[in-house]
Amino acid sequence: MQTASIFSFHGGIHPAENKAQSLQLPLGRPSLPSELILPLGQHIGQSSRPLVKVGDSVLKGDAIAINNGFLSSFLHAPTSGTVSAIEERLIAHPSGLSDLCIILTPDGKDTWTTLEPLNNWQDISKTDVLAYLSEMGIIGMGGAGFPTQVKLQGAHKNPLTHFIINAAECEPYITADDMLIREKTLELVLGIEILQHLVEAENVVIGIEDNKPTAIAALKTVLTQRNSNIQVAVVPTKYPSGGEKQLIQLLTGKEVPSGQYPADIGILCQNVGTCVAVHDAIKLGRPLISRFTTLTGDALNASQNVEVLLGTPISHLLDYADANPNALHRLIMGGPMMGYTIDSPLVPIVKTSNCILAASKKELPTPAPEQACIRCGMCEQACPASLLPQQLLWFSKSQEFEKAEHHNLFDCIECGACSYVCPSSIPLVQYYRHTKSSIREAREANVKSDLAKQRFEARKARQDAEAAEKEAKRLARQKAAPSKTTDAKKATPAKAAPAVAEPASDDSKKLKVDIAIGKSKLKKLQKQLLEAQEKEHVEDINSLQLQVSDQEKTVASLEAQLANVAQAAPAAEATPAPANDELKKAKIDVALIGVKLKKLQKQLDESPDDQELKDKVAGFEADLKAAQAILATLGASAPVASAPKAAANDDLKKLKIDAAIAKAAVKKVEKALKKAEEINAPEIDAIRQQLQDAQQRADELEKALANPEAATQTAETTTAKAESVADSANADAAKKRKIDLAIAKAGIKKAEKNIQLLKDQGKDESEINASEWPKKLIEAQEKLATLESEQPTPATAKTETKAVPAEAQAAADMDLATQIKKEKIAVALAKAQINKLNKRLENSPEDTNSIRQEIDAAEKRLQSAEALLEKLIHSQTNMQENR
Amino acid sequence: MLTVLLAIGMLVLLSLVFGAILGYANVRFHVEGDPIVDQIDALLPQTQCGQCGHPGCRPYAEAIANGEAINHCPPGGQSTIQALADLLDVEAVPLDGDHGTETAKRVAVIREDECIGCTKCIQACPVDAILGAAKQMHTVIADECTGCDLCVEPCPVDCIDMVEVGVTAKTWSWDKPQGIAATSLNIIATDRQAEVVH
Ligand code: SF4
Ligand code: SF4
Ligand code: SF4
Ligand code: SF4
């Protein structure tokens, strides 16, 4: 054992020690309280996560909470018993707030769980030892409760010159560490040796104030006996020599730079309590479940130190120490300098509670009122951190946080020395604490707002990128349109020939994609054409018509190929599904609009003069009607039978398509003719004849197209004619019908998609109705119906019948599922409505009756919806069982 | 006479030389200053709620730079107004009540069993703090939620609540001492201290 050299630190004070009171009685061991309150946040960092449930019985030393992240800790049952609750309880905190606690009711047996000491700690890796310490719930027992394993890990950053054991215990009244050293000298030394093994520092020094002669003597004896190289440094009594940075300065002469940790300059500090806990954990296998605490103060008749189980309520300890409730003026957790007042004696002892000070009025009077700072400079002289307290006070008062930080506010250890000496009784520390927490809050808010900004900007960037991509695609398509057409034209003959010869060998997927692209181009061109026609731009019309017909040809030929390649594909689609979807959508629309309407009406009730609201309500009512109308039409039957308002424009379009098909037919026949000529086929004449027919038909259609007014009447006949011509032509009739079917279906899909798109864009029903899509949808459905009602060719029929059985079942399933979903939504909506109505009922007692009626109606609706839902679910389960 | 002219000539020459040096330095060592909009934007709370009448905080920052009043942001409250006033060197004014009142910090919570999975709230959330997919249950990532309220209105079944984030022991902060005026009627504090010193 060697003696270490002692340095000194700036400032410091010598308050009355008041340590003798609690050292007169020997160490006490209070009885088991009726319940133990174990807060989950006894340490710095994240609160622990409970491992037990209410009602679980635990043994003494069982883990009851597990660490929750890096800076967190385990928690163990201090005695055996049952978990009676996990709930919010008042905790020892300056805020007087509650926090989540595990409440343990002791069974009185105090049965230990099986203890497994870590006997081979010298042989296993240090990381494993650290992990073990963490599992034993060991945290720094001196100050803030920093998880010990984290601190030890941090000590590996730099080679350690000093490992300091803090036994200074400088704060008045407190003698817990003194008593601990006296009682557990050997355990302490063994604990230090274990820690030294883990950190391997050059020097190990115990720093202890000279007001603890008994403890010093005990230590020295043990150290000499063990021939240990641990040094004991006896420092003069001065507050706050027990501050980590102050003790380091005292023992090494080194100052921890502002904003850094002792580990950064190769120093590690541990409290004596922690060392003993480490010993108990490794040598005895005992987790941290009890601690030494000083009970002192004038209000106690039996001031003493106690070894107390964590979670013991302070009231229990006050009883044990024979408190005089009349004398008790202020209850303080910690010492008179750094402690804080607690409002309730029900708060429990935690891992960091080193002292309970039950002070009488005389002992700790209410602080004198604050006076103005007289700039005496005494605070500066007392400050152990060499700060300028009066400057800091000034900045704190005027909320100049930046300047306060600049003057190293965060180096203040909140020791209270400045407040102690201030002749104006200014509560300086409280100002600093407030300022510190304000700054911390502002920092956190900043971090949060930065995050929000990032996320907001990321979202915006994403949305912009999506929009730009769409735009780029659109432009590309527009640009590619003419060149693509020629490409396609070039490509078609080559592709078409083998398609006729060997139909199955083509890549149908590619074709489909081509068709989709071609169709959308076509749509666009047609739209442009329409616009041009409306505005009577003659040149545009011509060139556009040209493009349209080209495009139509491309699409038609591509589709012809596709039809060849995948014969089953187009017919396989289940037609009722889209209609059903439509129906469902319409119903949801009705419901949603209804809810919106209700919301608005409610608002209107609250502020009846709001014209804007009235307008909105009116608008929504119109929407509702429109949506209901749609619902009615859709509900009548899946493919709607009548569309009286099909405008001339749409007929024109139909006509155009027919014309295009006819033209395509002409092209095809021409092609065939050419080929026939090439190989000198005998059918040349027949083909010539067909060509003429086709041309005639195309001309006819063209004429009709040029004369839109007449189109309405001619359309039907031309179509018929065109079809007969096409039939007579070499083109396969079944193929054509399939194409028509596919076109019609694609039309339906497209219209639906567009309607959906409009909805997604937040357009409401009236706008959607105003657009052309609903009409188109109906029209397309009509066409589909006509096409299907026509005698299907054998090929189509075959594929269709083949597809039916499997599909019918799937469709039925789908139906049921969608219906159930729908009903569920209806139920949710009805519930929401009832909620809303109830709220309204509370708000406006005047029209109780009408609201009641509404509620009744809504409830009825809810009931019927629920009943239906039940039925549906029932039938679904039935169906599944039957299968 | 000649001396005078010489002196003038010399001074003119010198001023030209220094002017050239300064001009060069101005270009060569030009420091890109933080544009004022960025500085204002940095002070705004980034709740992106639009209560200020702008579609997000940055547009409001731009508007402030163009002379709009600094007291239109309720989530920022008085502290933001103060910070803006300091930055722009204008008078700090109370929050404009037309745009809303300063409320305690809140986050959105979706009552998950009532959610019908319509994705409307996702589209409304300016900071992507809502997780979900069509016809699936949605939930709010509380840590990312700025409490802007924007998701509440679009929900067709009204299953989103704004819940106040209370103070916990971990987020609690010390009160500011009351100061001189509030506590003291005795001018000479030591008078009273003398009675109770033991
Ligand atoms: S409380 Fe802070 S400012 Fe006051 S003396 Fe202690 S370290 Fe210095
Ligand atoms: S000790 Fe008190 S009165 Fe003296 S300078 Fe410091 S704050 Fe001011
Ligand atoms: S009111 Fe404030 S938080 Fe909301 S968008 Fe405007 S600046 Fe941002
Ligand atoms: S979840 Fe709701 S309240 Fe929270 S940020 Fe998103 S939109 Fe705003």
Coordinates of N, CA and C in Angstrom, one line a residue, chain A residues 428-528:
Chain A
L428 N -29.1 30.3 -7.4 CA -28.4 30.2 -8.7 C -28.5 28.8 -9.4
V429 N -28.4 27.8 -8.6 CA -28.4 26.5 -9.2 C -29.7 26.2 -9.9
Q430 N -30.8 26.7 -9.3 CA -32.1 26.4 -9.9 C -32.2 27.2 -11.3
Y431 N -31.6 28.4 -11.3 CA -31.6 29.1 -12.6 C -30.8 28.2 -13.6
Y432 N -29.7 27.7 -13.2 CA -28.9 26.9 -14.2 C -29.6 25.7 -14.6
R433 N -30.2 25.0 -13.7 CA -31.0 23.8 -14.0 C -32.0 24.1 -15.1
H434 N -32.7 25.2 -14.8 CA -33.8 25.6 -15.7 C -33.2 25.9 -17.1
T435 N -32.1 26.7 -17.1 CA -31.5 27.0 -18.4 C -31.0 25.8 -19.1
K436 N -30.4 24.9 -18.3 CA -29.9 23.7 -19.0 C -31.0 22.9 -19.6
S437 N -32.1 22.8 -18.8 CA -33.2 21.9 -19.4 C -33.8 22.7 -20.6
S438 N -33.9 24.0 -20.6 CA -34.4 24.7 -21.7 C -33.6 24.5 -22.9
I439 N -32.3 24.5 -22.7 CA -31.4 24.3 -23.9 C -31.5 22.9 -24.4
R440 N -31.6 22.0 -23.5 CA -31.7 20.6 -23.9 C -33.0 20.4 -24.7
E441 N -34.1 21.0 -24.2 CA -35.4 20.9 -24.9 C -35.2 21.5 -26.3
A442 N -34.6 22.7 -26.4 CA -34.5 23.3 -27.7 C -33.7 22.5 -28.6
R443 N -32.6 21.8 -28.1 CA -31.8 20.9 -28.9 C -32.6 19.8 -29.5
E444 N -33.4 19.2 -28.5 CA -34.2 18.1 -29.0 C -35.3 18.5 -30.0
A445 N -35.9 19.7 -29.8 CA -36.8 20.2 -30.7 C -36.2 20.4 -32.1
N446 N -34.9 20.9 -32.0 CA -34.2 21.1 -33.3 C -34.0 19.8 -34.0
V447 N -33.6 18.8 -33.3 CA -33.3 17.5 -33.9 C -34.6 17.0 -34.5
K448 N -35.7 17.2 -33.8 CA -37.0 16.8 -34.3 C -37.4 17.5 -35.6
S449 N -37.2 18.8 -35.5 CA -37.7 19.6 -36.6 C -36.8 19.4 -37.8
D450 N -35.5 19.1 -37.6 CA -34.6 18.8 -38.7 C -35.1 17.5 -39.4
L451 N -35.5 16.5 -38.5 CA -35.9 15.2 -39.0 C -37.2 15.4 -39.8
A452 N -38.1 16.2 -39.2 CA -39.4 16.5 -39.9 C -39.1 17.1 -41.3
K453 N -38.2 18.1 -41.3 CA -37.9 18.8 -42.5 C -37.3 17.8 -43.6
Q454 N -36.4 17.0 -43.1 CA -35.8 15.9 -44.0 C -36.9 15.1 -44.6
R455 N -37.8 14.6 -43.7 CA -38.8 13.7 -44.2 C -39.8 14.4 -45.2
F456 N -40.1 15.7 -44.8 CA -41.0 16.5 -45.7 C -40.3 16.7 -47.0
E457 N -39.0 17.0 -47.0 CA -38.4 17.3 -48.3 C -38.2 16.0 -49.1
A458 N -37.9 14.9 -48.4 CA -37.8 13.6 -49.1 C -39.1 13.3 -49.7
R459 N -40.2 13.5 -49.0 CA -41.5 13.2 -49.6 C -41.8 14.1 -50.8
K460 N -41.4 15.4 -50.7 CA -41.7 16.2 -51.8 C -40.9 15.8 -53.0
A461 N -39.6 15.5 -52.7 CA -38.7 15.1 -53.8 C -39.3 13.8 -54.5
R462 N -39.8 12.9 -53.7 CA -40.4 11.7 -54.2 C -41.6 12.0 -55.1
Q463 N -42.4 12.9 -54.6 CA -43.6 13.2 -55.4 C -43.2 13.9 -56.7
D464 N -42.3 14.8 -56.6 CA -41.8 15.5 -57.8 C -41.3 14.6 -58.8
A465 N -40.4 13.6 -58.2 CA -39.8 12.7 -59.1 C -40.9 11.8 -59.9
E466 N -41.9 11.5 -59.1 CA -43.0 10.7 -59.7 C -43.7 11.5 -60.8
A467 N -44.0 12.7 -60.5 CA -44.6 13.6 -61.5 C -43.8 13.7 -62.7
A468 N -42.5 14.0 -62.4 CA -41.5 14.2 -63.6 C -41.4 12.9 -64.4
E469 N -41.4 11.8 -63.7 CA -41.3 10.5 -64.5 C -42.6 10.4 -65.4
K470 N -43.7 10.7 -64.8 CA -44.9 10.5 -65.6 C -44.9 11.5 -66.8
E471 N -44.4 12.7 -66.5 CA -44.4 13.7 -67.6 C -43.4 13.2 -68.7
A472 N -42.3 12.7 -68.2 CA -41.3 12.3 -69.2 C -41.8 11.2 -70.0
K473 N -42.5 10.2 -69.4 CA -43.1 9.1 -70.1 C -44.0 9.6 -71.2
R474 N -44.8 10.6 -70.7 CA -45.8 11.1 -71.6 C -45.2 11.7 -72.8
L475 N -44.2 12.5 -72.6 CA -43.5 13.2 -73.7 C -42.8 12.2 -74.6
A476 N -42.2 11.2 -74.0 CA -41.5 10.2 -74.8 C -42.5 9.5 -75.7
R477 N -43.7 9.2 -75.1 CA -44.7 8.5 -75.9 C -45.1 9.4 -77.1
Q478 N -45.3 10.7 -76.7 CA -45.7 11.6 -77.8 C -44.7 11.6 -78.9
K479 N -43.5 11.7 -78.5 CA -42.4 11.8 -79.5 C -42.3 10.5 -80.3
A480 N -42.4 9.4 -79.5 CA -42.2 8.2 -80.2 C -43.3 7.8 -81.1
A481 N -44.5 8.5 -80.9 CA -45.6 8.1 -81.7 C -45.4 7.9 -83.2
P482 N -44.9 8.9 -83.9 CA -44.8 8.8 -85.3 C -43.8 7.7 -85.7
S483 N -42.6 7.8 -85.1 CA -41.5 6.9 -85.5 C -41.9 5.5 -85.2
K484 N -42.6 5.3 -84.0 CA -43.0 4.0 -83.6 C -44.0 3.4 -84.7
T485 N -44.8 4.3 -85.2 CA -45.8 3.8 -86.1 C -45.1 3.2 -87.3
T486 N -44.1 4.0 -87.8 CA -43.4 3.5 -89.0 C -42.7 2.2 -88.7
D487 N -42.1 2.2 -87.5 CA -41.4 1.0 -87.1 C -42.4 -0.2 -87.1
A488 N -43.5 0.1 -86.5 CA -44.5 -1.0 -86.4 C -44.9 -1.4 -87.8
K489 N -45.1 -0.4 -88.7 CA -45.5 -0.7 -90.0 C -44.5 -1.6 -90.7
K490 N -43.2 -1.2 -90.5 CA -42.2 -2.1 -91.1 C -42.2 -3.5 -90.5
A491 N -42.4 -3.4 -89.2 CA -42.3 -4.7 -88.5 C -43.5 -5.6 -88.8
T492 N -44.6 -5.0 -89.0 CA -45.8 -5.9 -89.1 C -45.8 -6.9 -90.2
P493 N -45.4 -6.6 -91.4 CA -45.5 -7.6 -92.4 C -44.6 -8.8 -92.0
A494 N -43.4 -8.5 -91.5 CA -42.5 -9.6 -91.1 C -43.2 -10.5 -90.1
K495 N -43.8 -9.8 -89.1 CA -44.3 -10.5 -88.0 C -45.6 -11.2 -88.4
A496 N -46.4 -10.5 -89.2 CA -47.7 -11.0 -89.5 C -47.6 -12.3 -90.3
A497 N -46.6 -12.4 -91.2 CA -46.5 -13.6 -92.0 C -46.3 -14.9 -91.2
P498 N -45.3 -14.9 -90.3 CA -45.2 -16.1 -89.5 C -46.4 -16.3 -88.6
A499 N -47.0 -15.2 -88.2 CA -48.1 -15.4 -87.4 C -49.2 -16.2 -88.0
V500 N -49.4 -16.0 -89.3 CA -50.4 -16.8 -90.0 C -49.9 -18.2 -90.1
A501 N -48.6 -18.4 -90.4 CA -48.1 -19.7 -90.7 C -48.1 -20.5 -89.4
E502 N -47.4 -20.0 -88.4 CA -47.3 -20.8 -87.1 C -47.8 -19.9 -85.9
P503 N -49.0 -19.9 -85.6 CA -49.7 -18.9 -84.7 C -49.1 -19.0 -83.3
A504 N -48.7 -20.1 -82.8 CA -48.4 -20.2 -81.4 C -46.9 -19.7 -81.1
S505 N -46.2 -19.5 -82.1 CA -44.7 -19.3 -81.9 C -44.4 -17.9 -81.5
D506 N -45.3 -17.0 -81.4 CA -45.0 -15.6 -81.1 C -45.0 -15.3 -79.6
D507 N -44.3 -14.2 -79.3 CA -44.2 -13.8 -77.9 C -45.4 -13.0 -77.6
S508 N -46.4 -13.6 -76.9 CA -47.6 -12.9 -76.7 C -47.5 -11.7 -75.7
K509 N -46.6 -11.9 -74.8 CA -46.4 -10.8 -73.8 C -46.0 -9.5 -74.5
K510 N -45.0 -9.7 -75.3 CA -44.5 -8.5 -76.0 C -45.6 -7.8 -76.8
L511 N -46.3 -8.7 -77.4 CA -47.4 -8.1 -78.3 C -48.4 -7.3 -77.4
K512 N -48.7 -7.9 -76.2 CA -49.7 -7.2 -75.4 C -49.2 -5.8 -75.0
V513 N -47.9 -5.8 -74.7 CA -47.3 -4.5 -74.3 C -47.4 -3.6 -75.5
D514 N -47.0 -4.1 -76.6 CA -47.1 -3.3 -77.8 C -48.5 -2.7 -78.0
I515 N -49.4 -3.6 -77.9 CA -50.8 -3.2 -78.1 C -51.2 -2.1 -77.1
A516 N -50.8 -2.3 -75.8 CA -51.2 -1.4 -74.8 C -50.7 0.0 -75.2
I517 N -49.4 0.0 -75.6 CA -48.7 1.3 -76.0 C -49.5 1.9 -77.2
G518 N -49.7 1.0 -78.2 CA -50.3 1.5 -79.4 C -51.7 2.0 -79.1
K519 N -52.4 1.4 -78.2 CA -53.8 1.8 -77.9 C -53.8 3.2 -77.2
S520 N -52.9 3.3 -76.3 CA -52.9 4.6 -75.6 C -52.5 5.7 -76.5
K521 N -51.6 5.4 -77.4 CA -51.2 6.4 -78.4 C -52.5 6.8 -79.3
L522 N -53.2 5.7 -79.6 CA -54.4 5.9 -80.4 C -55.4 6.8 -79.7
K523 N -55.6 6.5 -78.5 CA -56.5 7.3 -77.7 C -56.2 8.8 -77.7
K524 N -54.9 9.0 -77.6 CA -54.4 10.4 -77.5 C -54.6 11.1 -78.9
L525 N -54.3 10.3 -79.9 CA -54.5 10.9 -81.2 C -55.9 11.2 -81.5
Q526 N -56.7 10.3 -81.1 CA -58.2 10.5 -81.3 C -58.7 11.7 -80.6
K527 N -58.2 11.8 -79.4 CA -58.6 13.0 -78.6 C -58.2 14.3 -79.3
Q528 N -56.9 14.3 -79.8 CA -56.4 15.5 -80.5 C -57.3 15.7 -81.7

